[in-house]
mmCIF file with all atom_site columns, C-alpha atoms in Angstrom:
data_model
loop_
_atom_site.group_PDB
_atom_site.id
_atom_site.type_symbol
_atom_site.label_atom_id
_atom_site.label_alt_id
_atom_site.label_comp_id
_atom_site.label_asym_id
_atom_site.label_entity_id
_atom_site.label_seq_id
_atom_site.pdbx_PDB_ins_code
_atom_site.Cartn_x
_atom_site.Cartn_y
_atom_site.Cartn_z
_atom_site.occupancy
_atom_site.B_iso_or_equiv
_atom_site.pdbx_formal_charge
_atom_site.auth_seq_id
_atom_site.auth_comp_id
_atom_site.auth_asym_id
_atom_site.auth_atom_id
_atom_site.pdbx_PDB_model_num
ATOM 1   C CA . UNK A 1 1   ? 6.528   -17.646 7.577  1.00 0.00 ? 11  UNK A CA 1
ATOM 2   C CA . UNK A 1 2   ? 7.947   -18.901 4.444  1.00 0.00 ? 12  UNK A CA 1
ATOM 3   C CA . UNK A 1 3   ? 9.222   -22.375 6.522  1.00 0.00 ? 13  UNK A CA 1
ATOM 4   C CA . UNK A 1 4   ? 5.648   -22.872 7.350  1.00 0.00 ? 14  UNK A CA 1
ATOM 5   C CA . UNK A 1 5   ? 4.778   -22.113 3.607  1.00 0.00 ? 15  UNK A CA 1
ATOM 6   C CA . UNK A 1 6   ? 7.480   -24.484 2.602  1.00 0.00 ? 16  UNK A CA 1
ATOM 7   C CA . UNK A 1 7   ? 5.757   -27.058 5.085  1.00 0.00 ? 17  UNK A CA 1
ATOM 8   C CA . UNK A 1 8   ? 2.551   -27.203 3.766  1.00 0.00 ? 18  UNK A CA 1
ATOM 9   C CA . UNK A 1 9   ? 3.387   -27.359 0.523  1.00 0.00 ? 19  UNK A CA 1
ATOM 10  C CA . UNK A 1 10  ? 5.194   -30.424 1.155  1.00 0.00 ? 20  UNK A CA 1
ATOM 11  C CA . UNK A 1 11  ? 1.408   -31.829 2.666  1.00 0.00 ? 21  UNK A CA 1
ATOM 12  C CA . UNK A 1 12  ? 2.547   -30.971 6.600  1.00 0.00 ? 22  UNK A CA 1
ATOM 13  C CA . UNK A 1 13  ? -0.919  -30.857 8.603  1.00 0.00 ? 23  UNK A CA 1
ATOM 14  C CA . UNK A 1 14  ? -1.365  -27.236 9.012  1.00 0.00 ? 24  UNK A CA 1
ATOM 15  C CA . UNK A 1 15  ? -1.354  -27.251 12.835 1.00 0.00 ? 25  UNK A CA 1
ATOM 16  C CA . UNK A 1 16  ? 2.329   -28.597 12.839 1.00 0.00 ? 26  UNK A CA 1
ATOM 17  C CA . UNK A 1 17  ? 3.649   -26.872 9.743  1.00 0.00 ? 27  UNK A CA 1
ATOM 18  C CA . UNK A 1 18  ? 4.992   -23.711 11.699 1.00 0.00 ? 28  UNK A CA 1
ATOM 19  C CA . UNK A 1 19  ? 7.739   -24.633 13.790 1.00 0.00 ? 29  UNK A CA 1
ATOM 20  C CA . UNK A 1 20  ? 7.953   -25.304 17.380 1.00 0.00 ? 30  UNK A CA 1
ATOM 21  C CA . UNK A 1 21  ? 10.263  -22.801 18.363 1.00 0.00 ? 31  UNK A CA 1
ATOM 22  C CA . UNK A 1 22  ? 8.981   -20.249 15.939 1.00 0.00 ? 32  UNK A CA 1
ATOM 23  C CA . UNK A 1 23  ? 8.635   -17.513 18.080 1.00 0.00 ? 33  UNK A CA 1
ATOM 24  C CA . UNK A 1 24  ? 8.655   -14.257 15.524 1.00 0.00 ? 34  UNK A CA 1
ATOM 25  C CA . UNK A 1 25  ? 6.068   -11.538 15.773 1.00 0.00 ? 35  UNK A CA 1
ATOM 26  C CA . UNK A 1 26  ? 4.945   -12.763 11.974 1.00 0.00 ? 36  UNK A CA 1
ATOM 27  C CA . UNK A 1 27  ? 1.089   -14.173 13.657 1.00 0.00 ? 37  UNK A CA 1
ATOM 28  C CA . UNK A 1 28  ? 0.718   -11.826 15.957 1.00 0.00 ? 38  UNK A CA 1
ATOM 29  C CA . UNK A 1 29  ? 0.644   -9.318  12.951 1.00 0.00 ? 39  UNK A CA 1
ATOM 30  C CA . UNK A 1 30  ? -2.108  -11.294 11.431 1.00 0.00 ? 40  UNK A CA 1
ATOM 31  C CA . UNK A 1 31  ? -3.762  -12.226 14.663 1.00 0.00 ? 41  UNK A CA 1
ATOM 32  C CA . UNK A 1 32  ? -6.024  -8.916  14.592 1.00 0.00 ? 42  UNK A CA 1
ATOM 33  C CA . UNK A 1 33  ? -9.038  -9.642  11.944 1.00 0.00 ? 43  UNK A CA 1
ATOM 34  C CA . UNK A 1 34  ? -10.179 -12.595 14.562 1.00 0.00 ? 44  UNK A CA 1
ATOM 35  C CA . UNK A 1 35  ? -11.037 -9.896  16.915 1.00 0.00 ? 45  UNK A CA 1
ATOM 36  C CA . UNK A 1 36  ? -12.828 -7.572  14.400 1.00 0.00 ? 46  UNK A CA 1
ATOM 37  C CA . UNK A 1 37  ? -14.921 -10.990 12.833 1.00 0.00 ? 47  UNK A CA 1
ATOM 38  C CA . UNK A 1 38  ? -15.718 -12.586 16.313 1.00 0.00 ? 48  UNK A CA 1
ATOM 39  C CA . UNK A 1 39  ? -15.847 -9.509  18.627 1.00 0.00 ? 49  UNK A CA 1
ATOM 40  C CA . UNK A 1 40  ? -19.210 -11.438 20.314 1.00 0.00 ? 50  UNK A CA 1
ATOM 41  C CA . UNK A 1 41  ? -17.740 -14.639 20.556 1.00 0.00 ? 51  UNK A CA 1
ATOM 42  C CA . UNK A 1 42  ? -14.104 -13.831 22.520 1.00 0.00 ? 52  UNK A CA 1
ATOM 43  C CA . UNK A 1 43  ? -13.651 -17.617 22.862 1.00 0.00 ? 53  UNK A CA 1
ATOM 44  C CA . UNK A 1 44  ? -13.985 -17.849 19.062 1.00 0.00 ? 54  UNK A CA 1
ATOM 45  C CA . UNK A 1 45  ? -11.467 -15.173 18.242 1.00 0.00 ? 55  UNK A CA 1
ATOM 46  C CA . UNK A 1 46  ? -8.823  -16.289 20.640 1.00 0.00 ? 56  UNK A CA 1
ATOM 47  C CA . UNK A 1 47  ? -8.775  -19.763 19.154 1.00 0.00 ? 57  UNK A CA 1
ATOM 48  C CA . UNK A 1 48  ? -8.973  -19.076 15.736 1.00 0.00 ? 58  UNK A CA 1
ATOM 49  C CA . UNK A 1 49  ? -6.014  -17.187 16.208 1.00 0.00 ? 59  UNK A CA 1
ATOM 50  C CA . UNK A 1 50  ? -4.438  -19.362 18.098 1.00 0.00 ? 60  UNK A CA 1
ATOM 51  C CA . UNK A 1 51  ? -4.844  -22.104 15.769 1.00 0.00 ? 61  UNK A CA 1
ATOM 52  C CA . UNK A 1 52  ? -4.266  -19.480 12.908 1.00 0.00 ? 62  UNK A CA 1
ATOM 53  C CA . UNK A 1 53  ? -0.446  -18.882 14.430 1.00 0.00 ? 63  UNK A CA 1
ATOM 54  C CA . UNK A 1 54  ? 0.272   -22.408 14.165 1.00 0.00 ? 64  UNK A CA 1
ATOM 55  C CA . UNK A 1 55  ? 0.278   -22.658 10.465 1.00 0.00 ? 65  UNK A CA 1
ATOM 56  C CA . UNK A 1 56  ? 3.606   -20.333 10.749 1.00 0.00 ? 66  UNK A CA 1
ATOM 57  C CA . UNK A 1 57  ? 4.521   -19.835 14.372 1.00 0.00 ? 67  UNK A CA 1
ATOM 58  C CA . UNK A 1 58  ? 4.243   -22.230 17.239 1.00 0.00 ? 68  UNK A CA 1
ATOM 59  C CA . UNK A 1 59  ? 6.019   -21.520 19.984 1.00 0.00 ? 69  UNK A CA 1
ATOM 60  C CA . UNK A 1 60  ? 4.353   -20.935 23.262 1.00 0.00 ? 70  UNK A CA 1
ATOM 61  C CA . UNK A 1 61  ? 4.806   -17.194 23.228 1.00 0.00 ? 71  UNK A CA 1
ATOM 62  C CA . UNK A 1 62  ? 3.202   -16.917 19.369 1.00 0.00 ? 72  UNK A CA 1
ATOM 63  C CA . UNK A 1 63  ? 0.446   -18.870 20.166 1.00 0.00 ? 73  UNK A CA 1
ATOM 64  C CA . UNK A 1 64  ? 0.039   -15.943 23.713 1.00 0.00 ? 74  UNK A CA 1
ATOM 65  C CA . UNK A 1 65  ? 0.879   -12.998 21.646 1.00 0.00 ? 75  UNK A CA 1
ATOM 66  C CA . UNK A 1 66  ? -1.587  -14.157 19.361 1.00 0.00 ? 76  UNK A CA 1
ATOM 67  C CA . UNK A 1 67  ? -4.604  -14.404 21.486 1.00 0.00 ? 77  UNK A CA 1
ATOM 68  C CA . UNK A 1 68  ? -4.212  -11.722 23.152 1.00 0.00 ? 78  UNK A CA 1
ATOM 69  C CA . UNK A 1 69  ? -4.432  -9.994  20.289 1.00 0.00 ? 79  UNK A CA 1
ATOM 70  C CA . UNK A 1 70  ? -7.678  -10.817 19.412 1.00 0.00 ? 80  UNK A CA 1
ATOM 71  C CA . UNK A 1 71  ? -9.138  -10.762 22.457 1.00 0.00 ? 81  UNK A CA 1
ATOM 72  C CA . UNK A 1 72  ? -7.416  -7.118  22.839 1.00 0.00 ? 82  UNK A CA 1
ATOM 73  C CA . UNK A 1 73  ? -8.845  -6.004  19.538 1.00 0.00 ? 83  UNK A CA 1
ATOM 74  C CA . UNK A 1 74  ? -12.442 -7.447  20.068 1.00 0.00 ? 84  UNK A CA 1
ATOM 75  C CA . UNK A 1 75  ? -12.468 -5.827  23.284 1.00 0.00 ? 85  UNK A CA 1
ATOM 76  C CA . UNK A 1 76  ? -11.319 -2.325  22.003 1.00 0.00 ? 86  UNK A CA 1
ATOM 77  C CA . UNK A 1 77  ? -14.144 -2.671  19.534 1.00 0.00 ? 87  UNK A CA 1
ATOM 78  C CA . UNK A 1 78  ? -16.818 -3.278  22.187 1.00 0.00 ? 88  UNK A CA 1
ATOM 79  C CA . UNK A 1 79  ? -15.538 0.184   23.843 1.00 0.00 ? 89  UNK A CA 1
ATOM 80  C CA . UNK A 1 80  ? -14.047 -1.661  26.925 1.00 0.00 ? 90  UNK A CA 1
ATOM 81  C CA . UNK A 1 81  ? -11.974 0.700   29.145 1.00 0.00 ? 91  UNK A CA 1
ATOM 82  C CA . UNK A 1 82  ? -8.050  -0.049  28.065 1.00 0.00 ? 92  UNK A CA 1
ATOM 83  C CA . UNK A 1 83  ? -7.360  -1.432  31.486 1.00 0.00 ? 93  UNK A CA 1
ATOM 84  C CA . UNK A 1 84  ? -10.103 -3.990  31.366 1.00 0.00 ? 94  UNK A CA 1
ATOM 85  C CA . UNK A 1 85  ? -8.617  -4.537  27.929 1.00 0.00 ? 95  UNK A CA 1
ATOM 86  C CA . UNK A 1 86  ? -5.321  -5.020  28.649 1.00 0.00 ? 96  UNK A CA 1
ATOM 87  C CA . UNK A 1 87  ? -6.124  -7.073  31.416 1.00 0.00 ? 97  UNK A CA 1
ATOM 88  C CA . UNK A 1 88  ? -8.089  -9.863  29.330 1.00 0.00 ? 98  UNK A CA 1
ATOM 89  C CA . UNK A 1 89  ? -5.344  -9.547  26.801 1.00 0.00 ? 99  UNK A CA 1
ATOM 90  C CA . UNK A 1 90  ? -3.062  -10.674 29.693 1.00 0.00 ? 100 UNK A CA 1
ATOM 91  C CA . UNK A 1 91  ? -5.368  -13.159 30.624 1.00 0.00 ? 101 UNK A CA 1
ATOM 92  C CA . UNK A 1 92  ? -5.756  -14.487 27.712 1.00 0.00 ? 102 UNK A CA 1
ATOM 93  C CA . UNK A 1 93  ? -1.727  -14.681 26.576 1.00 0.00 ? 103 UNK A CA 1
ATOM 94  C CA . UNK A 1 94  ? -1.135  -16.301 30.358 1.00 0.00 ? 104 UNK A CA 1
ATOM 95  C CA . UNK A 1 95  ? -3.508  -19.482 29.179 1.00 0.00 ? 105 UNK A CA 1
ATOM 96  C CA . UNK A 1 96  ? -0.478  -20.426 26.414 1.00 0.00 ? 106 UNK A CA 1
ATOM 97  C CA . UNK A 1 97  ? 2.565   -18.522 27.951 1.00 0.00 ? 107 UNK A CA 1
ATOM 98  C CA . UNK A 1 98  ? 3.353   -17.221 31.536 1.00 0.00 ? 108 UNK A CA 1
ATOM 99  C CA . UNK A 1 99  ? 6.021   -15.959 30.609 1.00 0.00 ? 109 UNK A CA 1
ATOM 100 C CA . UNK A 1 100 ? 4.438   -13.884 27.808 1.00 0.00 ? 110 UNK A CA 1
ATOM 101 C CA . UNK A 1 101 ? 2.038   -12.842 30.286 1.00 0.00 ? 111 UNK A CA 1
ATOM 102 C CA . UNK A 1 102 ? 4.675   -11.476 32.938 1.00 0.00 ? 112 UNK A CA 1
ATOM 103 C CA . UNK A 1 103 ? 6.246   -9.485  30.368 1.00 0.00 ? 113 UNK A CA 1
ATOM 104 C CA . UNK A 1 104 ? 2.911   -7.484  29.232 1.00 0.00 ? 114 UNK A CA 1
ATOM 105 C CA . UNK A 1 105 ? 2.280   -7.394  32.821 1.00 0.00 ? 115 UNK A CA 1
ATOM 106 C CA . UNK A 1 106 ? 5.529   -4.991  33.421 1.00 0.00 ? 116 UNK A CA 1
ATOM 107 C CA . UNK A 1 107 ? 4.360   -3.410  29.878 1.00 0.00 ? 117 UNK A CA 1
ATOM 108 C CA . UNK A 1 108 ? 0.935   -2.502  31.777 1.00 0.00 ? 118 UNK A CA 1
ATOM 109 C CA . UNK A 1 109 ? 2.892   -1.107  34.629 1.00 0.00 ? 119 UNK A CA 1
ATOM 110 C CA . UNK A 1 110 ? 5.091   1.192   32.844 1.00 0.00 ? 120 UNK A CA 1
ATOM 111 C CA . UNK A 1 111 ? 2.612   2.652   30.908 1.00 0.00 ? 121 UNK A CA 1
ATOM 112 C CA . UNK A 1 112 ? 0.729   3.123   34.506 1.00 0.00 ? 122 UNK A CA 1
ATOM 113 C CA . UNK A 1 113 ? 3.806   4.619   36.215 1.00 0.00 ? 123 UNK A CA 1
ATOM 114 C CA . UNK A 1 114 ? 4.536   6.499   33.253 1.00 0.00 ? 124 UNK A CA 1
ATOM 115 C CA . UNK A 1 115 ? 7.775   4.986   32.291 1.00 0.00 ? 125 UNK A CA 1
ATOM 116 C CA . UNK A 1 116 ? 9.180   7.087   29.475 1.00 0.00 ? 126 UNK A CA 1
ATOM 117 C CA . UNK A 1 117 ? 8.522   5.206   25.874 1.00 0.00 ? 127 UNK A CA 1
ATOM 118 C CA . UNK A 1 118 ? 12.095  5.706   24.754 1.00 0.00 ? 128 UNK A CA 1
ATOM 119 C CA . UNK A 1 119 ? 12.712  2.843   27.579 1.00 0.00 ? 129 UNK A CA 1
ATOM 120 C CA . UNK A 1 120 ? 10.565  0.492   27.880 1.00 0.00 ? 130 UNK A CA 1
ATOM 121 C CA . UNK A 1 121 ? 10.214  0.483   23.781 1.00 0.00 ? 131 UNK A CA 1
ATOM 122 C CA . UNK A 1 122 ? 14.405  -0.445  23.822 1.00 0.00 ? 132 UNK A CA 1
ATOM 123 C CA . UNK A 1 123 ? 13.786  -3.384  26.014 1.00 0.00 ? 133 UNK A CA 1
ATOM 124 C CA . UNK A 1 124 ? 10.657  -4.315  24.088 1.00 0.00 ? 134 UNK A CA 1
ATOM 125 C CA . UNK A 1 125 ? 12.224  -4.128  20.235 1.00 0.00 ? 135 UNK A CA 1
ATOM 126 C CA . UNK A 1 126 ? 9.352   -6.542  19.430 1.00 0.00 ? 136 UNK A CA 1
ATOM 127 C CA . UNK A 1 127 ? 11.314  -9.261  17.246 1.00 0.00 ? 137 UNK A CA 1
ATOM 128 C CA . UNK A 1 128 ? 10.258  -11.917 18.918 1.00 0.00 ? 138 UNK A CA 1
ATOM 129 C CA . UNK A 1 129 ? 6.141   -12.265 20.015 1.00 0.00 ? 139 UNK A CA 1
ATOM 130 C CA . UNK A 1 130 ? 6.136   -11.871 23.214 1.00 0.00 ? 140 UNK A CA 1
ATOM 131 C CA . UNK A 1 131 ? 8.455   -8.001  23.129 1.00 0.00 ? 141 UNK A CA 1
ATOM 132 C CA . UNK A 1 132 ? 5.809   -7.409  20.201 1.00 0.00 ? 142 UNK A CA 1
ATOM 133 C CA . UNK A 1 133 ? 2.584   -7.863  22.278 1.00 0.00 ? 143 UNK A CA 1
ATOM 134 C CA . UNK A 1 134 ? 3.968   -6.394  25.377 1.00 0.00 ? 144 UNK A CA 1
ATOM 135 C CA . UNK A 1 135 ? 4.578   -2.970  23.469 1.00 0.00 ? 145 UNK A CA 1
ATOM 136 C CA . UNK A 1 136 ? 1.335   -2.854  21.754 1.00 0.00 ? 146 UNK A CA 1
ATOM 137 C CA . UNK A 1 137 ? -0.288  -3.478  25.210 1.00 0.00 ? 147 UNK A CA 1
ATOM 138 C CA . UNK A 1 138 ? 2.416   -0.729  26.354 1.00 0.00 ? 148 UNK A CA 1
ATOM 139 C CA . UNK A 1 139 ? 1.270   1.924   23.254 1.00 0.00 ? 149 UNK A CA 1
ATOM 140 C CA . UNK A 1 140 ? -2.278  0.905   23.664 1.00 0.00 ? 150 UNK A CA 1
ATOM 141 C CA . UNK A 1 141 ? -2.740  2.151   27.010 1.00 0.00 ? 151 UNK A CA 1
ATOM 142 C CA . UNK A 1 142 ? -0.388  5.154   27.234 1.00 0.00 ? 152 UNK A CA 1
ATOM 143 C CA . UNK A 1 143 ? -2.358  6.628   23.859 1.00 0.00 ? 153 UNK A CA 1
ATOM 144 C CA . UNK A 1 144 ? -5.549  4.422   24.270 1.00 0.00 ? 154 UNK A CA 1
ATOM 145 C CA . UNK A 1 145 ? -7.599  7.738   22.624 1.00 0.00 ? 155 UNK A CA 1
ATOM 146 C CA . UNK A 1 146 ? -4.662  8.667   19.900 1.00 0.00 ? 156 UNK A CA 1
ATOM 147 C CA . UNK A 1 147 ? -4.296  6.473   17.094 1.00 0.00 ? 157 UNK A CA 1
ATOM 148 C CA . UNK A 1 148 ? -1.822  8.855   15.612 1.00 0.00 ? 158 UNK A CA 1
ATOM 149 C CA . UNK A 1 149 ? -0.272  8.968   18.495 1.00 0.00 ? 159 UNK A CA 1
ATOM 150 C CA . UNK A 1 150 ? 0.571   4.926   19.309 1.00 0.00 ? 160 UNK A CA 1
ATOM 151 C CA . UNK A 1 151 ? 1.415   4.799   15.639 1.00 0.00 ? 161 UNK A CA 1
ATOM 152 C CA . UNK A 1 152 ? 3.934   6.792   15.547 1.00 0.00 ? 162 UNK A CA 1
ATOM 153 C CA . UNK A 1 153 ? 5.573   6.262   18.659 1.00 0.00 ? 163 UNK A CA 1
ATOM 154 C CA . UNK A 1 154 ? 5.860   2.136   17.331 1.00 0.00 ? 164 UNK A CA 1
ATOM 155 C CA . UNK A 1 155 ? 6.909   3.752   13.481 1.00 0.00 ? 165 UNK A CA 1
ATOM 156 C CA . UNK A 1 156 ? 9.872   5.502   15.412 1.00 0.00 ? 166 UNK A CA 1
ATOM 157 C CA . UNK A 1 157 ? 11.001  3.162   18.274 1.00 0.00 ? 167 UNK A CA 1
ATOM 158 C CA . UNK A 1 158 ? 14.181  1.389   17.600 1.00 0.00 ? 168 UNK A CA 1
ATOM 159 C CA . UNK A 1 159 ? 13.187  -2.468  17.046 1.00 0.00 ? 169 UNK A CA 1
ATOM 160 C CA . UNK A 1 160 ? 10.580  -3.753  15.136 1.00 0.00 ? 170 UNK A CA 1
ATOM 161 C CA . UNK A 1 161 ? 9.663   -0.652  14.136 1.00 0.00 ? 171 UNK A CA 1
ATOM 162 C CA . UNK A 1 162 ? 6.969   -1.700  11.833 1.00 0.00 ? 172 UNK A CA 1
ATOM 163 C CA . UNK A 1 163 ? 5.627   -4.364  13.572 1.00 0.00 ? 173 UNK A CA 1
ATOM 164 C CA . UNK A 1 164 ? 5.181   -1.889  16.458 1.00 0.00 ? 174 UNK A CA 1
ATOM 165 C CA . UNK A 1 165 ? 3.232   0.524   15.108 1.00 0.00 ? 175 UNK A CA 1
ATOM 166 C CA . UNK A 1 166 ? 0.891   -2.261  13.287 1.00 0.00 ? 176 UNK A CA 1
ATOM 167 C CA . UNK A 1 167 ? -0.386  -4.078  16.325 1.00 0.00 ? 177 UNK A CA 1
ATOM 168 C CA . UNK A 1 168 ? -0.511  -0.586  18.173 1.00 0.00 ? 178 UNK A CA 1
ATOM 169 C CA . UNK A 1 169 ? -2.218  1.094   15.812 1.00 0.00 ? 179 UNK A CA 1
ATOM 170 C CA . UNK A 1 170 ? -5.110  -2.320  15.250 1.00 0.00 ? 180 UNK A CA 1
ATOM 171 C CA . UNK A 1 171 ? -5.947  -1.697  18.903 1.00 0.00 ? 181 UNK A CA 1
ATOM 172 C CA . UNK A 1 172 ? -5.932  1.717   18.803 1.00 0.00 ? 182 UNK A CA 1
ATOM 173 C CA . UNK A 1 173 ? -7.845  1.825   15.753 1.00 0.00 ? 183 UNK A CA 1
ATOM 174 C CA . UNK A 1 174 ? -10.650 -0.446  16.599 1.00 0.00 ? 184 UNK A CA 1
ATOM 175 C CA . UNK A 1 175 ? -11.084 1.758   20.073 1.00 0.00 ? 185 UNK A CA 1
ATOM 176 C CA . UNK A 1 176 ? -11.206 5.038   17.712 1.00 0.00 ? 186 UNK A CA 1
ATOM 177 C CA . UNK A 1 177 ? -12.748 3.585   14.609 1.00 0.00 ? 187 UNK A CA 1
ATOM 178 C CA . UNK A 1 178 ? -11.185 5.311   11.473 1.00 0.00 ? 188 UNK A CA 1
ATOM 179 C CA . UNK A 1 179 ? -12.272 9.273   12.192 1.00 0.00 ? 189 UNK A CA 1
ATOM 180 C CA . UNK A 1 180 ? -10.207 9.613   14.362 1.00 0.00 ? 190 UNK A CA 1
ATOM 181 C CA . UNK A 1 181 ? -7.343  8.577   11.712 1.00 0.00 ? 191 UNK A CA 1
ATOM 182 C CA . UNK A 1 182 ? -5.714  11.410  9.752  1.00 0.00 ? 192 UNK A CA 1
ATOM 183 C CA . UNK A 1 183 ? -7.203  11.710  6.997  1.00 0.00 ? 193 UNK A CA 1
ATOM 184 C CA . UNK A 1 184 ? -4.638  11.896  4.445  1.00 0.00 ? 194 UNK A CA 1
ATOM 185 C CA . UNK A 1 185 ? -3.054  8.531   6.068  1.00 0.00 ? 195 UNK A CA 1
ATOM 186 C CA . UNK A 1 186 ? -6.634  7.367   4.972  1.00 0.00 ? 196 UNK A CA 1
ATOM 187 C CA . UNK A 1 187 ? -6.457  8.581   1.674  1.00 0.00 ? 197 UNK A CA 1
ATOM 188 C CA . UNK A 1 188 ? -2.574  7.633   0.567  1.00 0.00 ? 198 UNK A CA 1
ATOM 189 C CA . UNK A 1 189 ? -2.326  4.313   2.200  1.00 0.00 ? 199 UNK A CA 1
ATOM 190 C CA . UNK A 1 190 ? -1.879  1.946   -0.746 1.00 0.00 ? 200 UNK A CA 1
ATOM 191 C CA . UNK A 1 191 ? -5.028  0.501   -2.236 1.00 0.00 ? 201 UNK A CA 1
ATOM 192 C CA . UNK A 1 192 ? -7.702  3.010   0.564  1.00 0.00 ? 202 UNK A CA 1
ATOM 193 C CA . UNK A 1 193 ? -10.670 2.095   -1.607 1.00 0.00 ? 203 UNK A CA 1
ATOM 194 C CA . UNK A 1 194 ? -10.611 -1.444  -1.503 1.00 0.00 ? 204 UNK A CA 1
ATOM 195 C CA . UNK A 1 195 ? -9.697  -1.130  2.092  1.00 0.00 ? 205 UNK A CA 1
ATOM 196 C CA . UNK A 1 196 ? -12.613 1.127   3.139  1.00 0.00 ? 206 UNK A CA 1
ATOM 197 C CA . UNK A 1 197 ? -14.716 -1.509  1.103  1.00 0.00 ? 207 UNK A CA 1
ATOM 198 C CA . UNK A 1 198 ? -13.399 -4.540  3.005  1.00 0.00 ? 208 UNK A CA 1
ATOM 199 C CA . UNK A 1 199 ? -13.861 -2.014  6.394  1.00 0.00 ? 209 UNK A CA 1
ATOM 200 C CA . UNK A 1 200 ? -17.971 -1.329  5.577  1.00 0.00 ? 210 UNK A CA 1
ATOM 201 C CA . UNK A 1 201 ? -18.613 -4.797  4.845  1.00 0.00 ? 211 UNK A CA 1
ATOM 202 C CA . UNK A 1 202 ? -16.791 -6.052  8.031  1.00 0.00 ? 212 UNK A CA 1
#
């Protein structure tokens, strides 16, 4: 992120300032608001965030993980059953990646077989984009009506623990909507009121 910062600064056109073998789970965190603003328009959210990654990350599997994110959180939003969800989010991540797209593809199937977390969330750590988006697809659909639930699981897994529980708990959350949060998460996260300001006028 900051070699992309670095880049532009230096007057790099933004859609070559990240670099081309950037692969970190850094735009895929950020991919998520192009879902929530173009939840009509899926075509709209996946390339913004497409060309969104770019300014930071972009390597193939960023540019996936990205777009699948926003196509996974616009479609959580329109109350699309998870599998049809995580389907398009494969879709989507196998126009930029295939290999991206295999990997969420096994993520889908544990969570289907019911493959114990604790193992498919050590062989996805989520450091680089593609791990990332295959274990949010993986969280997504094993607690698909339990924010709480997919956010903790990421908090606690043993990679990218953060990262995890962030991209778990944007799909999650825009399936739930923020009732079914816990409330006092709500209320102590840092800066709630401008938050739930940003959240009504979105």
């Amino acid at each position: 992120c900051l070699a992309g910062c670095r880049a532009l600064a230096a007057g790099t056109p933004w859609h070559l300032a990240g670099g081309a073998s950037a692969g970190g789970c850094g735009s895929v965190m950020r991919a998520y608001p192009f879902g929530l603003l173009f939840r009509h328009d899926l075509q709209r959210a996946e390339r913004w965030a497409v060309a969104h990654s770019k300014l930071t990350h972009r390597d193939p599997i960023a540019l996936a993980a990205s777009a699948a994110m926003a196509v996974g959180v616009a479609l959580a939003l329109r109350d699309e059953a998870p599998l049809y969800v995580a389907s398009e989010m494969i879709a989507a991540a196998a126009r930029y990646c295939a290999r991206t797209a295999m990997m969420m593809t096994q993520a889908l199937d544990d969570a289907q077989s019911g493959v114990a977390a604790d193992i498919t969330l050590d062989r996805l750590r989520g450091w680089a984009a593609h791990e990332a988006i295959a274990a949010a697809l993986y969280l997504f659909v094993c607690h698909a009506d339990d924010p709480r639930a997919a956010i903790l699981q990421g908090a606690n897994s043993s990679g990218d623990s953060d990262s995890l529980a962030t991209l778990a708990g944007a799909l999650v959350g825009a399936r739930c909507g923020l009732a079914a949060l816990p409330q006092d998460w709500v209320r102590d996260v840092e800066r709630s009121e401008e938050l739930l300001a940003l959240a009504a006028r979105v």
